[in-house]
Structures are given as structure tokens and as C-alpha cells.
Tab-separated table of C-alpha atoms and ligand atoms in Angstrom:
chain	number	residue	atom	x	y	z
E	1	MET	CA	9.025	-22.851	0.950
E	2	ALA	CA	10.159	-22.458	-2.497
E	3	GLU	CA	8.597	-25.838	-3.476
E	4	MET	CA	5.062	-24.242	-3.103
E	5	LEU	CA	5.446	-21.861	-5.774
E	6	SER	CA	4.852	-22.177	-9.113
E	7	ASP	CA	7.313	-22.448	-11.912
E	8	ARG	CA	5.507	-19.858	-13.722
E	9	TYR	CA	6.602	-17.269	-10.028
E	10	ALA	CA	10.128	-19.024	-10.279
E	11	GLU	CA	10.527	-17.880	-13.752
E	12	ASP	CA	9.011	-14.526	-13.148
E	13	ILE	CA	11.483	-13.775	-9.839
E	14	GLU	CA	14.797	-14.640	-12.473
E	15	ARG	CA	13.140	-12.301	-15.021
E	16	ALA	CA	12.850	-10.039	-12.153
E	17	CYS	CA	16.195	-10.341	-10.582
E	18	GLU	CA	17.661	-10.280	-14.232
E	19	PHE	CA	16.252	-6.631	-14.764
E	20	LEU	CA	17.389	-5.697	-11.406
E	21	ARG	CA	21.459	-6.613	-12.465
E	22	SER	CA	20.816	-5.215	-15.654
E	23	CYS	CA	19.708	-1.475	-14.975
E	24	ASP	CA	21.127	1.470	-13.979
E	25	ASP	CA	20.234	4.504	-13.488
E	26	ALA	CA	16.350	3.344	-12.385
E	27	LEU	CA	13.748	5.061	-10.965
E	28	VAL	CA	11.809	2.985	-8.012
E	29	VAL	CA	8.557	4.151	-7.300
E	30	SER	CA	5.483	3.234	-5.546
E	31	HIS	CA	1.795	4.542	-4.768
E	32	VAL	CA	0.267	7.528	-4.267
E	33	GLN	CA	-0.471	8.022	-0.221
E	34	PRO	CA	2.343	5.225	0.325
E	35	ASP	CA	1.551	2.968	3.165
E	36	GLY	CA	4.162	0.406	4.748
E	37	ASP	CA	4.497	-2.072	2.295
E	38	ALA	CA	5.033	0.438	-0.384
E	39	ILE	CA	7.563	2.494	1.942
E	40	SER	CA	9.147	-1.144	2.714
E	41	SER	CA	9.637	-1.835	-0.485
E	42	THR	CA	10.837	0.525	-2.726
E	43	LEU	CA	13.480	0.656	0.646
E	44	VAL	CA	14.129	-2.945	-0.245
E	45	ILE	CA	14.619	-2.192	-4.062
E	46	GLY	CA	17.012	0.341	-2.845
E	47	TRP	CA	18.710	-1.730	-0.486
E	48	LEU	CA	19.552	-4.597	-3.099
E	49	LEU	CA	20.940	-1.982	-5.924
E	50	ASP	CA	22.759	-0.520	-3.178
E	51	LYS	CA	24.692	-4.436	-2.822
E	52	TRP	CA	24.977	-4.247	-6.573
E	53	ASN	CA	26.469	-1.006	-6.559
E	54	LYS	CA	23.180	0.491	-8.944
E	55	THR	CA	22.469	4.317	-9.407
E	56	TYR	CA	18.995	5.060	-8.933
E	57	ARG	CA	16.599	7.158	-6.936
E	58	LEU	CA	13.552	6.357	-4.645
E	59	VAL	CA	10.324	8.547	-4.808
E	60	ASN	CA	6.536	8.674	-4.621
E	61	GLU	CA	4.333	11.280	-4.766
E	62	ASN	CA	3.716	11.807	-1.235
E	63	GLY	CA	7.229	11.016	0.452
E	64	VAL	CA	7.060	8.893	3.762
E	65	PRO	CA	4.790	9.217	6.176
E	66	GLY	CA	6.000	10.508	9.686
E	67	ARG	CA	5.445	7.497	11.454
E	68	LEU	CA	7.302	5.314	8.527
E	69	ARG	CA	10.688	8.003	8.739
E	70	ASP	CA	12.384	5.516	11.752
E	71	LEU	CA	13.084	2.804	8.473
E	72	PRO	CA	16.421	2.442	7.471
E	73	MET	CA	17.255	4.653	4.481
E	74	ALA	CA	13.568	6.451	4.968
E	75	ASP	CA	15.564	9.790	4.657
E	76	GLN	CA	16.522	8.368	0.773
E	77	ILE	CA	12.818	8.480	-0.785
E	78	GLY	CA	12.364	11.699	-1.560
E	79	SER	CA	8.575	13.038	-2.850
E	80	TYR	CA	7.327	14.850	-5.921
E	81	ALA	CA	6.556	17.741	-4.692
E	82	ASP	CA	9.969	18.756	-2.823
E	83	GLU	CA	12.246	16.970	-5.547
E	84	ASP	CA	13.988	18.264	-8.575
E	85	ALA	CA	12.708	17.015	-11.587
E	86	PRO	CA	14.828	14.957	-13.601
E	87	GLU	CA	16.606	16.562	-16.813
E	88	LYS	CA	16.213	13.946	-18.463
E	89	LYS	CA	12.957	11.352	-17.874
E	90	TYR	CA	13.652	7.626	-16.381
E	91	GLU	CA	14.481	5.193	-19.076
E	92	THR	CA	14.451	2.394	-16.167
E	93	VAL	CA	11.328	1.983	-13.926
E	94	ILE	CA	10.805	-0.107	-11.046
E	95	CYS	CA	7.004	-0.035	-9.902
E	96	VAL	CA	6.061	-1.704	-6.094
E	97	ASP	CA	3.129	-2.011	-4.835
E	98	CYS	CA	1.139	-0.593	-7.421
E	99	ALA	CA	-1.924	-2.350	-9.167
E	100	ASP	CA	-1.837	-0.250	-12.006
E	101	TYR	CA	0.667	2.519	-13.891
E	102	ALA	CA	-1.763	5.339	-13.122
E	103	ARG	CA	-1.245	4.751	-9.264
E	104	ILE	CA	2.455	5.925	-9.195
E	105	GLY	CA	0.529	9.371	-10.362
E	106	LYS	CA	2.001	12.422	-10.850
E	107	ILE	CA	5.818	10.817	-10.702
E	108	ALA	CA	4.795	9.376	-14.534
E	109	ASN	CA	5.633	12.671	-15.538
E	110	TRP	CA	9.049	11.431	-15.067
E	111	ILE	CA	9.391	8.780	-17.142
E	112	ALA	CA	10.096	8.857	-20.544
E	113	PRO	CA	7.344	7.060	-23.229
E	114	ASP	CA	9.062	4.314	-23.790
E	115	ALA	CA	10.395	3.278	-20.642
E	116	ARG	CA	11.317	-0.339	-18.883
E	117	ILE	CA	9.215	-1.133	-16.392
E	118	LEU	CA	9.385	-3.911	-14.038
E	119	ASN	CA	6.328	-4.371	-12.107
E	120	ILE	CA	5.905	-6.042	-8.269
E	121	ASP	CA	3.282	-6.430	-6.541
E	122	HIS	CA	0.570	-8.506	-5.593
E	123	HIS	CA	-2.580	-6.756	-5.777
E	124	PRO	CA	-5.303	-9.062	-7.775
E	125	THR	CA	-6.267	-6.222	-9.705
E	126	ASN	CA	-3.096	-5.866	-11.390
E	127	ASP	CA	-2.769	-6.095	-14.809
E	128	ARG	CA	1.250	-7.135	-15.477
E	129	TYR	CA	1.980	-4.293	-16.933
E	130	GLY	CA	5.572	-3.214	-18.115
E	131	GLU	CA	8.522	-5.322	-19.871
E	132	ALA	CA	8.314	-7.625	-16.954
E	133	ALA	CA	5.819	-8.202	-14.049
E	134	LEU	CA	6.654	-10.151	-11.146
E	135	ILE	CA	3.002	-10.690	-9.387
E	136	ARG	CA	1.818	-12.923	-6.766
E	137	HIS	CA	-1.998	-11.876	-5.908
E	138	ASN	CA	-2.012	-14.353	-2.530
E	139	ALA	CA	1.423	-12.756	-1.135
E	140	ALA	CA	0.035	-10.630	1.952
E	141	ALA	CA	2.285	-8.048	0.538
E	142	THR	CA	4.824	-6.898	-2.089
E	143	ALA	CA	7.460	-7.699	0.505
E	144	GLU	CA	6.724	-11.300	0.997
E	145	ILE	CA	7.323	-11.353	-2.643
E	146	LEU	CA	10.915	-9.414	-2.675
E	147	TYR	CA	11.958	-11.878	0.181
E	148	ASP	CA	11.601	-14.544	-2.433
E	149	LEU	CA	13.642	-12.276	-4.537
E	150	LEU	CA	15.876	-11.876	-1.910
E	151	LEU	CA	16.599	-15.247	-2.049
E	152	ALA	CA	16.620	-15.814	-5.200
E	153	ALA	CA	19.231	-13.249	-5.930
E	154	GLY	CA	21.551	-15.272	-3.668
E	155	VAL	CA	22.084	-11.782	-1.402
E	156	GLU	CA	22.943	-12.248	2.809
E	157	LEU	CA	20.463	-10.340	4.391
E	158	ASP	CA	20.910	-8.163	7.677
E	159	GLU	CA	19.140	-6.561	9.946
E	160	GLN	CA	18.577	-3.593	8.335
E	161	VAL	CA	16.429	-5.252	5.252
E	162	GLY	CA	15.100	-7.376	7.433
E	163	THR	CA	13.484	-4.013	9.075
E	164	MET	CA	12.372	-3.050	5.838
E	165	LEU	CA	10.394	-6.329	5.270
E	166	TYR	CA	8.917	-7.065	8.407
E	167	THR	CA	7.453	-3.561	8.110
E	168	GLY	CA	5.695	-4.285	4.648
E	169	LEU	CA	4.665	-7.794	6.305
E	170	LEU	CA	3.546	-6.282	9.639
E	171	THR	CA	0.997	-3.444	8.167
E	172	ASP	CA	-0.425	-5.377	5.218
E	173	THR	CA	-1.677	-7.874	7.511
E	174	GLY	CA	-2.742	-5.542	9.922
E	175	GLY	CA	-0.225	-6.824	12.965
E	176	PHE	CA	-0.223	-10.278	11.956
E	177	ARG	CA	-4.127	-11.071	11.996
E	178	TYR	CA	-6.227	-10.364	8.553
E	179	SER	CA	-6.720	-13.314	6.784
E	180	ASN	CA	-3.724	-13.255	3.855
E	181	THR	CA	-1.194	-14.252	7.048
E	182	THR	CA	-0.609	-17.507	6.105
E	183	PRO	CA	2.226	-20.136	7.325
E	184	HIS	CA	4.572	-18.966	4.733
E	185	VAL	CA	4.214	-15.153	5.997
E	186	MET	CA	4.953	-16.088	9.820
E	187	SER	CA	7.854	-18.259	8.463
E	188	VAL	CA	9.307	-15.614	6.881
E	189	ALA	CA	8.640	-13.227	9.783
E	190	SER	CA	10.122	-15.946	11.810
E	191	GLU	CA	13.748	-15.895	9.966
E	192	LEU	CA	13.102	-12.002	10.116
E	193	LEU	CA	13.454	-11.746	13.224
E	194	LYS	CA	16.328	-14.381	13.682
E	195	LEU	CA	18.406	-11.531	11.866
E	196	GLY	CA	18.125	-9.031	14.953
E	197	VAL	CA	14.638	-7.361	13.755
E	198	GLU	CA	12.593	-5.610	16.779
E	199	GLY	CA	9.769	-6.385	16.144
E	200	ASN	CA	7.928	-5.248	19.366
E	201	THR	CA	9.595	-2.353	18.483
E	202	ILE	CA	8.296	-1.774	15.463
E	203	ALA	CA	4.704	-3.000	16.063
E	204	GLU	CA	4.958	-0.691	19.116
E	205	ARG	CA	5.390	2.776	16.414
E	206	LEU	CA	3.212	1.699	13.369
E	207	LEU	CA	0.426	-0.134	15.036
E	208	GLU	CA	-0.150	1.478	18.310
E	209	THR	CA	1.129	4.256	18.930
E	210	MET	CA	-0.888	7.321	17.786
E	211	SER	CA	-0.816	11.221	17.281
E	212	MET	CA	-3.221	13.686	19.201
E	213	ALA	CA	-4.576	14.874	15.571
E	214	GLN	CA	-5.050	11.479	14.999
E	215	LEU	CA	-6.875	10.990	17.566
E	216	LYS	CA	-8.759	14.355	17.406
E	217	LEU	CA	-10.047	12.958	13.941
E	218	ILE	CA	-10.995	9.510	15.387
E	219	GLN	CA	-13.082	11.375	17.637
E	220	ARG	CA	-14.657	13.457	15.028
E	221	GLY	CA	-15.407	10.484	12.708
E	222	LEU	CA	-16.670	8.381	15.403
E	223	SER	CA	-19.558	11.320	15.829
E	224	ARG	CA	-20.682	10.512	12.578
E	225	LEU	CA	-20.905	7.381	12.196
E	226	THR	CA	-24.242	5.719	10.452
E	227	PHE	CA	-25.433	2.818	9.876
E	228	THR	CA	-28.122	1.138	7.550
E	229	PRO	CA	-31.483	-0.164	9.282
E	230	ASP	CA	-30.527	-3.631	9.138
E	231	GLN	CA	-26.897	-2.686	10.544
E	232	ARG	CA	-24.612	-4.226	7.914
E	233	ILE	CA	-23.402	-1.391	6.785
E	234	GLY	CA	-21.872	1.025	8.579
E	235	TRP	CA	-19.773	4.549	7.080
E	236	LEU	CA	-18.403	7.498	8.068
E	237	PHE	CA	-17.178	10.891	6.435
E	238	ILE	CA	-14.433	13.573	6.783
E	239	THR	CA	-14.306	16.857	5.427
E	240	PRO	CA	-11.317	19.180	4.257
E	241	GLU	CA	-11.879	21.167	7.566
E	242	ASP	CA	-11.754	17.954	9.695
E	243	MET	CA	-8.168	17.965	8.549
E	244	ARG	CA	-7.009	21.447	9.067
E	245	GLU	CA	-8.861	22.048	12.288
E	246	THR	CA	-7.344	18.821	14.246
E	247	GLY	CA	-3.678	19.580	11.919
E	248	ALA	CA	-4.383	15.743	10.684
E	249	VAL	CA	-2.464	14.348	7.503
E	250	ASN	CA	-3.652	11.673	4.846
E	251	GLU	CA	-1.598	8.946	7.344
E	252	ASP	CA	-4.329	9.641	10.092
E	253	LEU	CA	-6.869	8.628	8.333
E	254	GLU	CA	-5.649	5.286	8.444
E	255	GLY	CA	-7.654	2.724	10.058
E	256	LEU	CA	-10.621	4.862	10.734
E	257	VAL	CA	-12.930	2.460	8.752
E	258	ASN	CA	-12.210	0.053	10.573
E	259	TYR	CA	-14.282	1.686	12.983
E	260	ALA	CA	-17.445	0.898	10.933
E	261	ARG	CA	-16.414	-2.113	9.770
E	262	ASN	CA	-15.179	-3.640	13.393
E	263	VAL	CA	-18.803	-3.660	14.954
E	264	GLU	CA	-20.784	-7.011	15.345
E	265	GLY	CA	-22.788	-7.642	12.174
E	266	VAL	CA	-21.419	-5.001	9.768
E	267	ASP	CA	-20.538	-6.749	6.694
E	268	VAL	CA	-19.032	-3.610	4.830
E	269	GLY	CA	-17.077	-0.639	6.599
E	270	LEU	CA	-16.527	3.014	4.091
E	271	LEU	CA	-14.613	5.948	4.805
E	272	PHE	CA	-15.397	8.616	2.905
E	273	LYS	CA	-12.952	11.224	2.311
E	274	GLN	CA	-13.644	14.252	1.099
E	275	ILE	CA	-10.999	15.817	-1.138
E	276	ASP	CA	-13.050	18.950	-2.688
E	277	GLU	CA	-16.314	20.299	-3.388
E	278	GLN	CA	-16.198	17.636	-6.453
E	279	SER	CA	-14.753	14.716	-5.101
E	280	VAL	CA	-14.254	12.305	-2.786
E	281	LYS	CA	-12.050	9.066	-1.432
E	282	VAL	CA	-14.036	5.978	-0.536
E	283	SER	CA	-12.216	3.152	1.625
E	284	MET	CA	-14.167	0.163	1.949
E	285	ARG	CA	-13.192	-2.470	4.139
E	286	SER	CA	-15.562	-6.160	4.745
E	287	SER	CA	-15.827	-9.356	6.296
E	288	GLU	CA	-15.367	-12.471	4.105
E	289	ARG	CA	-18.873	-11.957	2.492
E	290	VAL	CA	-18.608	-9.138	0.577
E	291	ASP	CA	-16.036	-8.750	-2.555
E	292	VAL	CA	-15.349	-4.721	-2.141
E	293	SER	CA	-12.463	-4.132	-5.146
E	294	ALA	CA	-15.468	-5.545	-7.333
E	295	ILE	CA	-17.362	-2.680	-5.799
E	296	ALA	CA	-14.712	0.000	-5.694
E	297	GLN	CA	-13.814	-1.490	-9.407
E	298	SER	CA	-17.616	-0.920	-10.455
E	299	PHE	CA	-16.229	3.072	-9.257
E	300	GLY	CA	-13.009	2.704	-11.304
E	301	GLY	CA	-10.622	2.179	-8.260
E	302	GLY	CA	-9.337	-1.460	-7.429
E	303	GLY	CA	-7.959	-3.041	-4.334
E	304	HIS	CA	-8.266	-6.288	-2.445
E	305	VAL	CA	-11.379	-8.439	-1.435
E	306	ARG	CA	-11.673	-7.285	1.987
E	307	ALA	CA	-9.866	-3.626	1.272
E	308	ALA	CA	-10.154	-1.730	-1.386
E	309	GLY	CA	-11.260	2.083	-2.268
E	310	CYS	CA	-11.793	4.304	-5.106
E	311	LYS	CA	-11.874	8.466	-6.171
E	312	VAL	CA	-15.523	9.044	-7.667
E	313	SER	CA	-16.152	12.576	-8.057
E	314	GLY	CA	-19.615	14.569	-6.867
E	315	ALA	CA	-20.793	16.035	-3.807
E	316	LEU	CA	-20.295	13.968	-0.583
E	317	ASP	CA	-24.068	13.615	-0.121
E	318	ASP	CA	-24.885	11.954	-3.384
E	319	ILE	CA	-21.570	9.437	-3.075
E	320	ILE	CA	-22.606	8.366	0.107
E	321	ARG	CA	-25.899	7.560	-1.199
E	322	GLN	CA	-24.303	6.044	-4.236
E	323	VAL	CA	-22.062	3.645	-2.868
E	324	VAL	CA	-24.239	2.509	0.191
E	325	GLU	CA	-26.999	1.747	-2.497
E	326	ARG	CA	-24.273	-0.399	-4.782
E	327	VAL	CA	-23.083	-2.314	-1.313
E	328	LYS	CA	-26.502	-3.178	-0.485
E	329	GLN	CA	-26.701	-4.779	-3.606
E	330	GLU	CA	-24.048	-7.200	-3.021
E	331	LEU	CA	-25.560	-8.207	0.677
G	1	LIG	MN1	0.643	-3.812	-0.459
């Protein structure tokens, strides 16, 4: 596996290891509304810093989504709202799974302006911010990069860190189904299973189980599913009332956009989540034909070729019209 990796990548791994070995009192942070890979990657860094007897703090703006709370060490990750601000701003920061620095959200308030930053990520739109950047665009997950890093660091893996890494791989590949499920991903997953990781239990919890609130939200979303006359673009929307009345939380929105995208013949699926009267979060999913990261970037967002997103200011109806028109231009 290692020989497939470029010299540049190997050097970046080495530099990242040096950064981690020499750091202390580090803030480990992932993006706002963290997903499985963001949480897993945060935990893996914490696990490694424990091995090396470093002090650190794990945090993100929103804390750990409910279905990820069973992960080892997950109770160590704090949220911006629930944690006390540090007395002194952090001078050393490790950002995982964050395409750009702004994606850490309000946590930026806890960080010194001249802080040393290590940036570990796999998003194609990552701009290599920070003092040290470890980026591999063709990695399926940040967790996949961290597996390479742990091997290079020469630490012995155990079931605990295996469970974290496996969770990142599983969630960012959609259960080992997306096109990013490479031979390398599968061989890493295989190594992790050998550590005793319970792949089936993790999959059951993260891919199969649904909360009642999530089901009710899907019900509402589906009742509004709309397509262009040629049925190549499909979309649905969710309002703040939907969230309130169903008792759903943000993580319950995950996968909803796929109901639009997965219909036969549809090239792009869109989910519009109204945040308030003046802003809407847009999630985009595409078939191989369309690069939604470019579309998202034109609205100030970013992401991957087949999965991207952005936040747009304006009224819901206007934004739906604008984004659908923009997608039409790409077909
Ligand atoms: Mn990721």
C-alpha cells in the first residue's frame, strides 16, 4: 500500500507526525455540524495524543451527534455552547476534515490569531491553510489519511482506534458503496476488522437505525419532492417548523437529499434547509455527470464532485429557483 503513495504525501505525513509529537496543549477541532468522519478523526487524534502523553482538548461547534456517542472517547468531545471558553486562546490547533479554516465556525474565537495549525483533510477544495497541511484528495475519508499517519508514526493499533477509523471510512463511503471505495479503503477496512472492530454493529447503528423524528422528517420532505419537467433535477425542502414539529435535529437531515438523487434518471438531487427567513442551507448530490462542488463554490460553498453544499442568503423560494437554474446550466 505504502509504495502507491507519492513522495509529497509521505513527506506531509512525516511533517504532520513531527507537529503532533512536538505539540502540547493542542485544540483538536473539526467542522461545524460534524459527520462520522469528522468525529472519528477528532477521536483518532485524541487517541494518538494520549499515546504520546500530550495534553489536548477535543471540540467542535455542535458537539457529538447522538448516533455517534457510542464511539470510544466520544464523551471527551465538547461543543462550543456547553464548554467554557479557555482562559487563554489556543496557540496550537489541529483541524481535521475541514476544507477551509472558516468551517470550524465559532471555535475560531478560542484560537490565537498567530496559532500554529495542522490541517488534515481530504476535501478537493482544501486550500492547504495552516503551518503544516496533510491533504490527500483521493482519500475517501480523513480517517483513511489518519490510518496512513498512524502506520508511519509506528504506534500499535487497537480495537478502540480501529472502531474510530472504521466509522470514518464507513460513513464517508456511504457504507462502502460510493466511488471513493478504493482497493486501499477496503484493505484498510480489512486490517481494522482484524483488530476486532465490529463492523456489523457500527453499520447497524449508523446506517440502518432511524429515530422516529427522522422518519417523520423524511415523510414531510418526500411529500414535497419536486422534479424539473425532464426529471433530471429533483429537490425537496425543510423549514424550521418541520424541525420543531417533528422534534428532528440536524443530523436527522442526513441522507434526505438522496431520496431526490436516487430516482432513476435524476442527475442532481438538492435539499434546501431553511435556517431562517433570510438564509438557506443547500445540500447537493450528483451522479457522475455533474460536478456539484463547482456549483456549490459558485454560491460560496464547497465539497466533493458528487456531494457538496453551500449556505445562501435570501428567501427560500428565490434560492430554490436560483440554484435549480444554475444546476440546469451544468446538464
Ligand atoms: Mn470527511
